[in-house]
Amino acid sequence: MTIEKNISLLEYNTFHIEATASQFASFETEEELVGLLNNTSIDKNNVHILGGGSNILCTKNIEGTILKNNIKHITILEETSTHIKVSFGAGELWHDCVCWAVENNYGGIENLSLIPGTIGAAPIQNIGAYGVELKDVFISCEVLEVESGKKKTIEHKECDFGYRTSIFKTTHKNKYVITSVTLQLTKIHTYNTSYGCIDNELQGNNLSLSLKNIADTVIRIRQSKLPDPKQIGNAGSFFKNPVIENSVFENIKLQFPNVPHFATQGQIKIPAAWLIEQSGWKGYKENNFGVHTVQPLVLVNYSNCSGLDIYQLSEKIIATVLAKFQIELEREVNIW
Ligand code: FAD
Ligand code: NAP
């Protein structure tokens, strides 16, 4: 394994932000990762693990070492008449794993089609879409502790999964490198199509209920709404959808009777996209960056803007939403 110096990260983040990393190395196996963590030129307190770079915003050059995860394998651990347990190498692309599952008629992750990035990053924010979250199929993950280089298995109950969060984003941030993820997928399926317009789309196109039809429908909806990072730099939803107390919601409803909302575990979730649009930001463009014209939750780099441009725009959006609704938006994207 070579440790390269002063590497451009332009091709390694879906925002297409130019920044350099002082040191950069890729690993294809756990042994290579252990070798890197034992290398004295790497400061373990300044290591950044990189997957597909689809949930990061580089606001400065990275002084430490970036370790790019390329561990790939799909290993069936257990199979019964009803389910299958599969271990995926953390460097596998998430969407490739969804396609593999759908092709083999294993259910549970079809609603999560077309989410960019690697499977190793999926537990970090408990990826979710269309009413399904990683936690619904997650069994455990194998990790290497950065400090000790020791291998560990982290079980579901230890991950403290929540709405776009887990211990890997909070208490144990940067402590572990996830090397593989084990999921339990179904052979007898329960379809989840009540969310958003999946049902309507299936019926409108005369499609029967199947893993493939759900996956294709999700892909079609996503392609119609979201900017393709290959064409316009972005990292998906920049902010989380705020979950607020009922009393706060009732106050907002007095002023905005049509506020969209969803009940969630005794609280209320309001789409951040609506708050941002109501605050006048939808389609906002400043020089070569801005707020997406269709989905205002997505901040975009039209060409060569800096990470600070995007960060400062996000500050302004947070301030105006706070002033108008007394709700403080929280960033979902990891700021580097
Ligand atoms: P990276 O961006 O490389 O890393 C993200 C964070 O995870 C970093 O802090 C990094 O250090 C850490 N990390 C990465 N790999 C590891 C590892 N192996 N071990 C330890 N830490 C690691 N997200 C959703 O939840 N739902 C969606 O529907 C969704 N849609 C998106 C649509 C678009 C167009 C885009 C651009 C993004 C979308 N995202 C969505 C966000 C993003 O795709 C996910 O968060 C994804 O899991 C990030 O994977 P990655 O490999 O690119 O992670
Ligand atoms: P959407 O379907 O237009 O929905 C907008 C908002 O309403 C989201 O906040 C969603 O919450 C919520 N919502 C809609 N139907 C719901 C229901 N039946 N129950 C509870 N909440 C409901 O959103 P979209 O932008 O097109 O995205 C579709 C899905 O893909 C969403 O799940 C979204 O989270 C996900 N997505 C995520 C990212 C990312 O980067 N994180 C990027 C693109 C899309 P939830 O967000 O909690 O689902």
Short mmCIF file of C-alpha atoms and ligand atoms in Angstrom, two decimals:
data_model
loop_
_atom_site.label_atom_id
_atom_site.label_comp_id
_atom_site.label_asym_id
_atom_site.label_seq_id
_atom_site.Cartn_x
_atom_site.Cartn_y
_atom_site.Cartn_z
CA MET A 1 0.00 0.00 0.00
CA THR A 2 1.31 3.38 -0.96
CA ILE A 3 0.70 6.44 1.15
CA GLU A 4 0.40 9.30 -1.32
CA LYS A 5 1.04 12.94 -0.42
CA ASN A 6 -0.99 16.06 -1.28
CA ILE A 7 -3.75 14.34 -3.18
CA SER A 8 -6.66 16.23 -4.74
CA LEU A 9 -10.04 15.12 -3.38
CA LEU A 10 -12.00 16.54 -6.34
CA GLU A 11 -12.84 13.08 -7.70
CA TYR A 12 -13.50 11.64 -4.25
CA ASN A 13 -16.51 13.73 -3.17
CA THR A 14 -19.87 14.02 -4.92
CA PHE A 15 -20.02 17.77 -4.18
CA HIS A 16 -16.99 18.02 -6.53
CA ILE A 17 -15.24 20.38 -4.15
CA GLU A 18 -11.52 20.92 -4.65
CA ALA A 19 -9.48 20.25 -1.49
CA THR A 20 -6.27 18.37 -0.86
CA ALA A 21 -5.37 15.66 1.62
CA SER A 22 -1.87 15.70 3.14
CA GLN A 23 -1.83 11.89 3.00
CA PHE A 24 -4.07 9.41 1.19
CA ALA A 25 -4.09 5.60 1.02
CA SER A 26 -6.58 2.96 -0.11
CA PHE A 27 -7.05 -0.50 1.41
CA GLU A 28 -8.57 -3.58 -0.21
CA THR A 29 -8.36 -5.94 2.78
CA GLU A 30 -8.49 -5.81 6.57
CA GLU A 31 -4.79 -6.77 6.68
CA GLU A 32 -3.89 -3.76 4.53
CA LEU A 33 -5.92 -1.55 6.86
CA VAL A 34 -4.08 -2.95 9.91
CA GLY A 35 -0.78 -2.27 8.10
CA LEU A 36 -1.80 1.33 7.51
CA LEU A 37 -2.96 1.87 11.09
CA ASN A 38 0.43 0.54 12.30
CA ASN A 39 2.35 2.83 9.95
CA THR A 40 4.19 5.44 12.01
CA SER A 41 3.72 8.14 9.38
CA ILE A 42 -0.02 8.09 10.09
CA ASP A 43 -1.30 10.12 13.04
CA LYS A 44 -4.17 7.99 14.35
CA ASN A 45 -5.78 11.07 15.88
CA ASN A 46 -6.12 12.58 12.44
CA VAL A 47 -7.52 9.80 10.27
CA HIS A 48 -10.59 10.25 8.03
CA ILE A 49 -12.30 7.18 6.59
CA LEU A 50 -13.66 7.71 3.10
CA GLY A 51 -16.27 5.70 1.25
CA GLY A 52 -17.95 7.18 -1.83
CA GLY A 53 -17.69 10.78 -0.53
CA SER A 54 -21.47 11.30 -0.99
CA ASN A 55 -22.13 12.62 2.50
CA ILE A 56 -19.17 14.95 3.13
CA LEU A 57 -18.45 18.63 2.54
CA CYS A 58 -14.77 19.57 2.47
CA THR A 59 -14.49 23.11 3.83
CA LYS A 60 -10.67 23.09 4.00
CA ASN A 61 -7.64 21.05 3.01
CA ILE A 62 -7.33 17.91 5.13
CA GLU A 63 -4.13 17.93 7.19
CA GLY A 64 -4.37 14.30 8.28
CA THR A 65 -4.63 10.99 6.41
CA ILE A 66 -7.55 9.83 4.34
CA LEU A 67 -8.04 6.06 4.26
CA LYS A 68 -10.24 4.99 1.34
CA ASN A 69 -12.18 1.80 1.92
CA ASN A 70 -12.18 -0.64 -1.01
CA ILE A 71 -12.91 -3.93 0.82
CA LYS A 72 -15.21 -5.94 -1.44
CA HIS A 73 -17.03 -9.23 -0.98
CA ILE A 74 -20.53 -10.58 -0.69
CA THR A 75 -20.60 -13.61 1.62
CA ILE A 76 -23.72 -15.60 2.53
CA LEU A 77 -23.42 -16.54 6.21
CA GLU A 78 -26.70 -18.34 6.81
CA GLU A 79 -29.76 -19.32 4.82
CA THR A 80 -33.12 -20.70 5.97
CA SER A 81 -36.44 -21.11 4.17
CA THR A 82 -37.46 -17.58 5.23
CA HIS A 83 -34.34 -15.46 5.36
CA ILE A 84 -30.71 -15.04 4.48
CA LYS A 85 -27.86 -13.43 6.42
CA VAL A 86 -25.25 -11.79 4.22
CA SER A 87 -21.95 -10.11 5.05
CA PHE A 88 -21.00 -7.31 2.63
CA GLY A 89 -17.46 -5.91 2.40
CA ALA A 90 -17.66 -2.28 3.51
CA GLY A 91 -16.27 -0.98 0.20
CA GLU A 92 -19.10 -2.49 -1.87
CA LEU A 93 -21.34 0.18 -3.39
CA TRP A 94 -24.69 0.30 -1.59
CA HIS A 95 -26.74 0.38 -4.76
CA ASP A 96 -24.85 -2.62 -6.20
CA CYS A 97 -25.79 -4.56 -3.04
CA VAL A 98 -29.45 -3.55 -3.49
CA CYS A 99 -29.31 -4.75 -7.13
CA TRP A 100 -27.68 -8.03 -6.04
CA ALA A 101 -30.43 -8.55 -3.43
CA VAL A 102 -33.25 -7.74 -5.86
CA GLU A 103 -31.80 -9.97 -8.60
CA ASN A 104 -31.61 -12.86 -6.14
CA ASN A 105 -35.11 -12.13 -4.78
CA TYR A 106 -33.90 -11.18 -1.30
CA GLY A 107 -36.12 -8.49 0.21
CA GLY A 108 -35.73 -5.63 2.68
CA ILE A 109 -33.58 -3.01 0.96
CA GLU A 110 -35.42 -2.42 -2.35
CA ASN A 111 -36.86 0.90 -1.05
CA LEU A 112 -33.26 2.05 -0.50
CA SER A 113 -32.38 1.82 -4.19
CA LEU A 114 -30.05 4.37 -5.76
CA ILE A 115 -28.61 5.76 -2.53
CA PRO A 116 -25.01 6.60 -3.45
CA GLY A 117 -21.97 5.55 -1.44
CA THR A 118 -20.63 2.42 0.18
CA ILE A 119 -22.27 -0.13 2.45
CA GLY A 120 -19.64 0.62 5.12
CA ALA A 121 -21.03 4.15 5.46
CA ALA A 122 -24.65 3.01 5.64
CA PRO A 123 -24.67 2.45 9.43
CA ILE A 124 -23.04 5.84 10.10
CA GLN A 125 -26.27 7.78 9.59
CA ASN A 126 -28.60 4.76 9.47
CA ILE A 127 -29.44 5.53 5.84
CA GLY A 128 -33.12 5.74 5.09
CA ALA A 129 -35.61 6.43 2.34
CA TYR A 130 -39.22 5.68 1.45
CA GLY A 131 -40.14 4.40 4.91
CA VAL A 132 -37.22 1.98 5.33
CA GLU A 133 -34.01 2.45 7.30
CA LEU A 134 -30.82 0.41 7.44
CA LYS A 135 -31.66 -0.54 11.05
CA ASP A 136 -34.64 -2.59 9.77
CA VAL A 137 -32.28 -5.17 8.19
CA PHE A 138 -29.01 -4.58 10.08
CA ILE A 139 -27.64 -7.42 12.23
CA SER A 140 -24.08 -6.30 13.06
CA CYS A 141 -20.90 -4.87 11.61
CA GLU A 142 -17.24 -5.78 11.88
CA VAL A 143 -14.97 -2.89 12.76
CA LEU A 144 -11.31 -2.16 13.46
CA GLU A 145 -10.73 0.23 16.32
CA VAL A 146 -8.50 3.02 15.00
CA GLU A 147 -6.59 3.49 18.28
CA SER A 148 -5.82 -0.17 19.10
CA GLY A 149 -6.18 -1.80 15.66
CA LYS A 150 -8.35 -4.43 17.41
CA LYS A 151 -11.16 -6.18 15.57
CA LYS A 152 -14.65 -6.04 17.09
CA THR A 153 -18.21 -6.97 16.21
CA ILE A 154 -20.77 -4.26 16.94
CA GLU A 155 -24.29 -5.65 17.34
CA HIS A 156 -27.50 -3.85 16.38
CA LYS A 157 -28.41 -2.98 19.98
CA GLU A 158 -25.04 -1.25 20.52
CA CYS A 159 -25.42 1.08 17.51
CA ASP A 160 -28.12 3.31 19.03
CA PHE A 161 -29.66 3.90 15.62
CA GLY A 162 -31.97 6.88 15.31
CA TYR A 163 -33.27 9.15 12.58
CA ARG A 164 -30.15 9.58 10.36
CA THR A 165 -27.84 8.85 13.28
CA SER A 166 -25.96 6.16 15.24
CA ILE A 167 -23.05 5.90 17.68
CA PHE A 168 -20.74 6.10 14.64
CA LYS A 169 -21.86 9.70 14.09
CA THR A 170 -22.04 10.67 17.78
CA THR A 171 -20.27 9.07 20.77
CA HIS A 172 -17.97 6.85 18.66
CA LYS A 173 -17.33 9.25 15.77
CA ASN A 174 -14.02 8.41 13.99
CA LYS A 175 -13.23 5.63 16.52
CA TYR A 176 -13.94 2.68 14.23
CA VAL A 177 -13.38 1.69 10.63
CA ILE A 178 -16.33 -0.43 9.54
CA THR A 179 -14.92 -3.31 7.47
CA SER A 180 -18.08 -5.34 6.79
CA VAL A 181 -21.81 -5.11 7.41
CA THR A 182 -24.15 -8.07 8.00
CA LEU A 183 -27.77 -7.74 6.92
CA GLN A 184 -30.72 -10.09 7.26
CA LEU A 185 -32.82 -10.15 4.09
CA THR A 186 -36.13 -11.91 3.49
CA LYS A 187 -37.07 -14.77 1.20
CA ILE A 188 -40.77 -14.31 2.06
CA HIS A 189 -41.45 -10.63 1.57
CA THR A 190 -43.45 -7.88 3.26
CA TYR A 191 -43.62 -4.98 0.83
CA ASN A 192 -43.50 -1.41 2.09
CA THR A 193 -45.20 0.78 -0.50
CA SER A 194 -47.36 3.12 1.57
CA TYR A 195 -44.74 5.84 1.63
CA GLY A 196 -44.93 8.82 -0.67
CA CYS A 197 -46.03 8.02 -4.19
CA ILE A 198 -44.75 4.42 -4.53
CA ASP A 199 -48.28 2.93 -4.43
CA ASN A 200 -49.60 5.48 -6.93
CA GLU A 201 -46.69 4.91 -9.28
CA LEU A 202 -47.08 1.12 -9.15
CA GLN A 203 -50.82 1.33 -9.82
CA GLY A 204 -50.48 4.06 -12.45
CA ASN A 205 -47.98 1.94 -14.38
CA ASN A 206 -49.92 -1.31 -13.86
CA LEU A 207 -47.03 -2.90 -12.00
CA SER A 208 -47.51 -5.88 -9.67
CA LEU A 209 -45.92 -5.98 -6.23
CA SER A 210 -42.41 -7.33 -6.59
CA LEU A 211 -38.96 -6.38 -5.32
CA LYS A 212 -37.88 -5.41 -8.84
CA ASN A 213 -40.95 -3.26 -9.52
CA ILE A 214 -40.53 -1.42 -6.21
CA ALA A 215 -36.80 -0.88 -6.81
CA ASP A 216 -37.43 0.36 -10.37
CA THR A 217 -40.20 2.68 -9.15
CA VAL A 218 -37.98 4.17 -6.41
CA ILE A 219 -35.20 4.64 -8.97
CA ARG A 220 -37.58 6.40 -11.36
CA ILE A 221 -38.96 8.74 -8.67
CA ARG A 222 -35.50 9.57 -7.40
CA GLN A 223 -34.16 10.29 -10.88
CA SER A 224 -37.05 12.69 -11.51
CA LYS A 225 -36.49 14.67 -8.29
CA LEU A 226 -32.83 14.59 -7.35
CA PRO A 227 -29.83 16.05 -9.13
CA ASP A 228 -27.39 13.42 -10.40
CA PRO A 229 -24.06 14.12 -8.64
CA LYS A 230 -22.26 13.19 -11.86
CA GLN A 231 -23.85 16.26 -13.45
CA ILE A 232 -24.37 18.67 -10.53
CA GLY A 233 -22.24 18.43 -7.41
CA ASN A 234 -24.28 17.66 -4.28
CA ALA A 235 -24.42 15.39 -1.25
CA GLY A 236 -28.16 14.66 -1.14
CA SER A 237 -30.19 16.20 1.67
CA PHE A 238 -27.99 18.80 3.30
CA PHE A 239 -30.17 19.07 6.43
CA LYS A 240 -32.12 16.57 8.52
CA ASN A 241 -35.89 16.86 8.64
CA PRO A 242 -36.56 18.42 12.05
CA VAL A 243 -38.53 16.42 14.60
CA ILE A 244 -40.24 18.76 17.06
CA GLU A 245 -42.51 18.66 20.10
CA ASN A 246 -46.27 18.77 19.55
CA SER A 247 -46.56 22.11 21.38
CA VAL A 248 -44.02 23.75 19.03
CA PHE A 249 -45.85 22.28 16.06
CA GLU A 250 -49.23 23.63 17.26
CA ASN A 251 -47.74 27.14 17.39
CA ILE A 252 -46.43 26.85 13.82
CA LYS A 253 -49.80 25.52 12.65
CA LEU A 254 -51.58 28.60 14.01
CA GLN A 255 -49.57 30.73 11.60
CA PHE A 256 -49.18 28.17 8.78
CA PRO A 257 -52.33 25.99 8.75
CA ASN A 258 -51.12 23.99 5.73
CA VAL A 259 -47.74 22.99 7.17
CA PRO A 260 -46.97 19.40 6.01
CA HIS A 261 -46.18 17.10 8.92
CA PHE A 262 -45.81 13.46 9.95
CA ALA A 263 -46.30 11.95 13.41
CA THR A 264 -43.24 10.05 14.58
CA GLN A 265 -42.87 8.42 18.00
CA GLY A 266 -44.92 11.00 19.88
CA GLN A 267 -43.34 13.92 18.06
CA ILE A 268 -43.87 15.69 14.75
CA LYS A 269 -41.55 15.66 11.73
CA ILE A 270 -41.76 18.62 9.35
CA PRO A 271 -40.08 18.31 5.93
CA ALA A 272 -37.04 20.61 5.99
CA ALA A 273 -37.59 21.13 2.26
CA TRP A 274 -40.89 22.90 3.02
CA LEU A 275 -39.31 25.13 5.68
CA ILE A 276 -36.51 26.09 3.26
CA GLU A 277 -38.91 26.77 0.41
CA GLN A 278 -41.18 28.88 2.64
CA SER A 279 -38.11 30.87 3.67
CA GLY A 280 -37.55 31.81 0.04
CA TRP A 281 -34.53 29.67 -0.79
CA LYS A 282 -35.84 27.21 -3.41
CA GLY A 283 -33.83 27.62 -6.63
CA TYR A 284 -31.60 30.32 -5.07
CA LYS A 285 -28.40 30.76 -7.07
CA GLU A 286 -25.30 32.72 -6.09
CA ASN A 287 -22.46 32.67 -8.61
CA ASN A 288 -21.77 28.94 -9.15
CA PHE A 289 -23.63 27.38 -6.21
CA GLY A 290 -27.08 27.39 -4.69
CA VAL A 291 -30.24 25.55 -3.65
CA HIS A 292 -31.66 22.94 -6.03
CA THR A 293 -34.59 24.10 -8.14
CA VAL A 294 -36.72 20.97 -7.54
CA GLN A 295 -35.63 19.68 -4.11
CA PRO A 296 -34.57 22.62 -1.89
CA LEU A 297 -33.14 20.27 0.73
CA VAL A 298 -30.22 19.72 -1.64
CA LEU A 299 -27.48 22.35 -1.89
CA VAL A 300 -25.62 22.28 -5.19
CA ASN A 301 -22.24 23.14 -6.66
CA TYR A 302 -22.86 24.14 -10.30
CA SER A 303 -19.12 24.45 -10.98
CA ASN A 304 -15.97 24.97 -8.95
CA CYS A 305 -17.46 26.57 -5.84
CA SER A 306 -15.67 26.09 -2.54
CA GLY A 307 -16.82 24.06 0.44
CA LEU A 308 -16.95 27.31 2.41
CA ASP A 309 -19.38 28.79 -0.14
CA ILE A 310 -21.76 25.89 0.52
CA TYR A 311 -21.18 26.01 4.28
CA GLN A 312 -21.88 29.75 4.46
CA LEU A 313 -25.03 29.31 2.38
CA SER A 314 -26.17 26.62 4.84
CA GLU A 315 -25.57 29.08 7.73
CA LYS A 316 -27.80 31.67 6.05
CA ILE A 317 -30.53 29.08 5.45
CA ILE A 318 -30.38 27.94 9.07
CA ALA A 319 -30.66 31.57 10.26
CA THR A 320 -33.67 32.46 8.10
CA VAL A 321 -35.56 29.24 8.93
CA LEU A 322 -34.86 29.86 12.63
CA ALA A 323 -36.12 33.44 12.41
CA LYS A 324 -39.31 32.44 10.59
CA PHE A 325 -40.24 29.16 12.32
CA GLN A 326 -38.12 29.03 15.52
CA ILE A 327 -36.78 25.70 14.28
CA GLU A 328 -33.02 25.20 14.08
CA LEU A 329 -32.11 22.97 11.13
CA GLU A 330 -29.33 20.47 11.74
CA ARG A 331 -26.87 19.55 9.00
CA GLU A 332 -26.98 15.92 7.87
CA VAL A 333 -23.83 16.13 5.73
CA ASN A 334 -20.51 15.55 7.54
CA ILE A 335 -18.41 18.71 7.54
CA TRP A 336 -14.70 17.99 6.92
P1 FAD B 1 -18.80 9.09 2.75
O1 FAD B 1 -19.42 10.34 2.25
O2 FAD B 1 -17.52 8.66 2.14
O3 FAD B 1 -18.63 9.20 4.31
C1 FAD B 1 -19.67 9.68 5.13
C2 FAD B 1 -19.24 9.58 6.60
O4 FAD B 1 -19.11 8.22 6.97
C3 FAD B 1 -17.87 10.21 6.85
O5 FAD B 1 -17.90 10.81 8.12
C4 FAD B 1 -16.92 9.03 6.83
O6 FAD B 1 -15.77 9.22 7.63
C5 FAD B 1 -17.78 7.92 7.41
N1 FAD B 1 -17.44 6.60 6.87
C6 FAD B 1 -17.56 6.20 5.57
N2 FAD B 1 -17.21 4.91 5.45
C7 FAD B 1 -16.86 4.48 6.68
C8 FAD B 1 -16.39 3.22 7.20
N3 FAD B 1 -16.23 2.15 6.43
N4 FAD B 1 -16.09 3.16 8.51
C9 FAD B 1 -16.28 4.23 9.32
N5 FAD B 1 -16.70 5.44 8.90
C10 FAD B 1 -17.00 5.56 7.58
N6 FAD B 1 -28.67 9.20 2.49
C11 FAD B 1 -29.76 8.60 3.02
O7 FAD B 1 -29.75 8.22 4.21
N7 FAD B 1 -30.88 8.41 2.28
C12 FAD B 1 -30.98 8.78 1.01
O8 FAD B 1 -32.00 8.57 0.37
C13 FAD B 1 -29.85 9.44 0.41
N8 FAD B 1 -29.90 9.89 -0.85
C14 FAD B 1 -28.83 10.55 -1.40
C15 FAD B 1 -28.93 11.02 -2.70
C16 FAD B 1 -27.86 11.69 -3.29
C17 FAD B 1 -27.98 12.20 -4.70
C18 FAD B 1 -26.66 11.85 -2.56
C19 FAD B 1 -25.49 12.53 -3.19
C20 FAD B 1 -26.57 11.41 -1.25
C21 FAD B 1 -27.65 10.75 -0.66
N9 FAD B 1 -27.60 10.28 0.67
C22 FAD B 1 -28.69 9.63 1.21
C23 FAD B 1 -26.41 10.49 1.50
C24 FAD B 1 -25.30 9.42 1.29
O9 FAD B 1 -25.42 8.78 0.06
C25 FAD B 1 -25.31 8.37 2.40
O10 FAD B 1 -25.13 8.97 3.65
C26 FAD B 1 -24.22 7.29 2.20
O11 FAD B 1 -24.36 6.29 3.17
C27 FAD B 1 -22.80 7.87 2.27
O12 FAD B 1 -21.91 6.85 1.84
P2 FAD B 1 -20.42 7.17 1.39
O13 FAD B 1 -19.73 5.88 1.21
O14 FAD B 1 -20.43 8.08 0.23
O15 FAD B 1 -19.88 7.91 2.68
P1 NAP B 2 -40.69 13.17 -0.12
O1 NAP B 2 -41.11 11.78 -0.44
O2 NAP B 2 -41.15 14.30 -0.96
O3 NAP B 2 -41.05 13.47 1.38
C1 NAP B 2 -40.71 14.73 1.93
C2 NAP B 2 -40.63 14.59 3.40
O4 NAP B 2 -41.80 14.04 3.95
C3 NAP B 2 -39.50 13.80 3.93
O5 NAP B 2 -39.12 14.54 5.03
C4 NAP B 2 -40.10 12.51 4.44
O6 NAP B 2 -39.44 12.08 5.62
C5 NAP B 2 -41.50 12.93 4.78
N1 NAP B 2 -42.48 11.89 4.45
C6 NAP B 2 -43.09 11.69 3.25
N2 NAP B 2 -43.98 10.69 3.35
C7 NAP B 2 -43.90 10.23 4.61
C8 NAP B 2 -44.59 9.21 5.32
N3 NAP B 2 -45.51 8.45 4.74
N4 NAP B 2 -44.26 9.01 6.61
C9 NAP B 2 -43.33 9.77 7.21
N5 NAP B 2 -42.66 10.76 6.59
C10 NAP B 2 -42.96 10.99 5.32
O7 NAP B 2 -39.09 13.24 0.00
P2 NAP B 2 -37.98 13.18 -1.11
O8 NAP B 2 -37.10 14.32 -0.91
O9 NAP B 2 -38.55 12.91 -2.45
O10 NAP B 2 -37.17 11.90 -0.64
C11 NAP B 2 -37.75 10.63 -0.69
C12 NAP B 2 -37.09 9.73 0.34
O11 NAP B 2 -35.70 9.61 0.04
C13 NAP B 2 -37.19 10.28 1.75
O12 NAP B 2 -37.32 9.20 2.62
C14 NAP B 2 -35.86 10.97 1.96
O13 NAP B 2 -35.47 10.98 3.31
C15 NAP B 2 -34.93 10.11 1.11
N6 NAP B 2 -33.82 10.92 0.59
C16 NAP B 2 -32.79 11.17 1.43
C17 NAP B 2 -31.70 11.90 0.99
C18 NAP B 2 -30.52 12.13 1.89
O14 NAP B 2 -29.50 12.60 1.43
N7 NAP B 2 -30.64 11.81 3.16
C19 NAP B 2 -31.68 12.41 -0.30
C20 NAP B 2 -32.78 12.17 -1.12
C21 NAP B 2 -33.84 11.41 -0.67
P3 NAP B 2 -38.11 11.12 5.66
O15 NAP B 2 -37.01 11.89 5.09
O16 NAP B 2 -37.96 10.86 7.09
O17 NAP B 2 -38.41 9.89 4.88
#
